[in-house]
Amino acid sequence: MKFIHITDLHLVPPGDVLWGLSPNDRLDACLADLAAHHGDAAFCAITGDLAERGETAAYEALKRKLSAFPVETHLMLGNHDDRANFRKVFGGEGFVQSAIGRDGAHFLFLDTLKGPPSSAGLYDAPRRDWLARQLAQTNGAPAYLFMHHPPFDIGHALMDMIKLDDAEAFAGLLAGHDIRHIFFGHAHRTISGRWRGIPFSALPGLNHQLPLVSNSVATVYSDEPPMYAVVLMDGDRTVVHSDAFLHRGRAQMTEEAERGTWY
Ligand SMILES: [Fe+2]
């Protein structure tokens, strides 16, 4: 089975730019590339920071774009999002959490939005109750988690100040369940590793990135390439590919080299 992970769209009202870039154009390019090459994916998960300032116009743009996207998409919120404005456009009520089952596994999409003035994440008692119920229903089957805020330090001073607040209570919920992977956003970087025995991965955002070394560029954010992830899942195997779809140009190969042994 194949599924897609995208994160941190930071959409602004159509026509506006953010840090000199167009998040709307970038999302359009991302969705077009996915539709062309991965239209067979079982689903797509977008792990929050859907809108830069939580504007209704940004969510309306997202809804329009997704209506033409052929892959079933599950949305989460990040610290830049506004839950009430999101609900105005996408409907429903309460926390933006959902769960699906595919291929004998459970995929759980979590809402870690704490709300202003904090940019950290929160997974409080009502949300933990929901997750506990979902995990109880897995009956030992594998579960994959998707969320905006990582529940641990990633080793970046700016990010570690605004991770998930109540990480110990969150971690306690996962103990004893077969959690195969956590996919998160927020970091605006490609990251992979393991936390409490659970493999994890994160991705660059679609608009701007966070340099690994804060003073390596003159601004807080950088223009490193956006990426989407293609996840291949088969029994005990989980493979996470990341694709810098805007930077996939031709290599400077001669025709002779292309005909011959090129590897
Ligand atoms: Fe973000």
CSV table of C-alpha atoms and ligand atoms in Angstrom, one decimal, residues 8-10 48-49 79-80 148 159 185-188 208 221, ligand 1:
chain,number,residue,atom,x,y,z
A,8,ASP,CA,3.0,22.9,6.5
A,9,LEU,CA,1.3,24.5,3.5
A,10,HIS,CA,1.1,27.9,5.2
A,48,GLY,CA,-1.1,20.9,9.9
A,49,ASP,CA,-0.2,24.6,9.4
A,79,ASN,CA,-0.2,26.2,15.5
A,80,HIS,CA,-0.8,28.6,12.6
A,148,HIS,CA,1.6,18.5,13.8
A,159,MET,CA,11.5,24.1,17.7
A,185,GLY,CA,5.2,18.4,10.6
A,186,HIS,CA,6.0,21.7,12.4
A,187,ALA,CA,9.8,21.2,12.0
A,188,HIS,CA,10.0,22.4,8.3
A,208,HIS,CA,9.6,28.0,3.6
A,221,TYR,CA,13.5,30.8,7.5
B,1,FE,FE,4.7,25.4,10.0
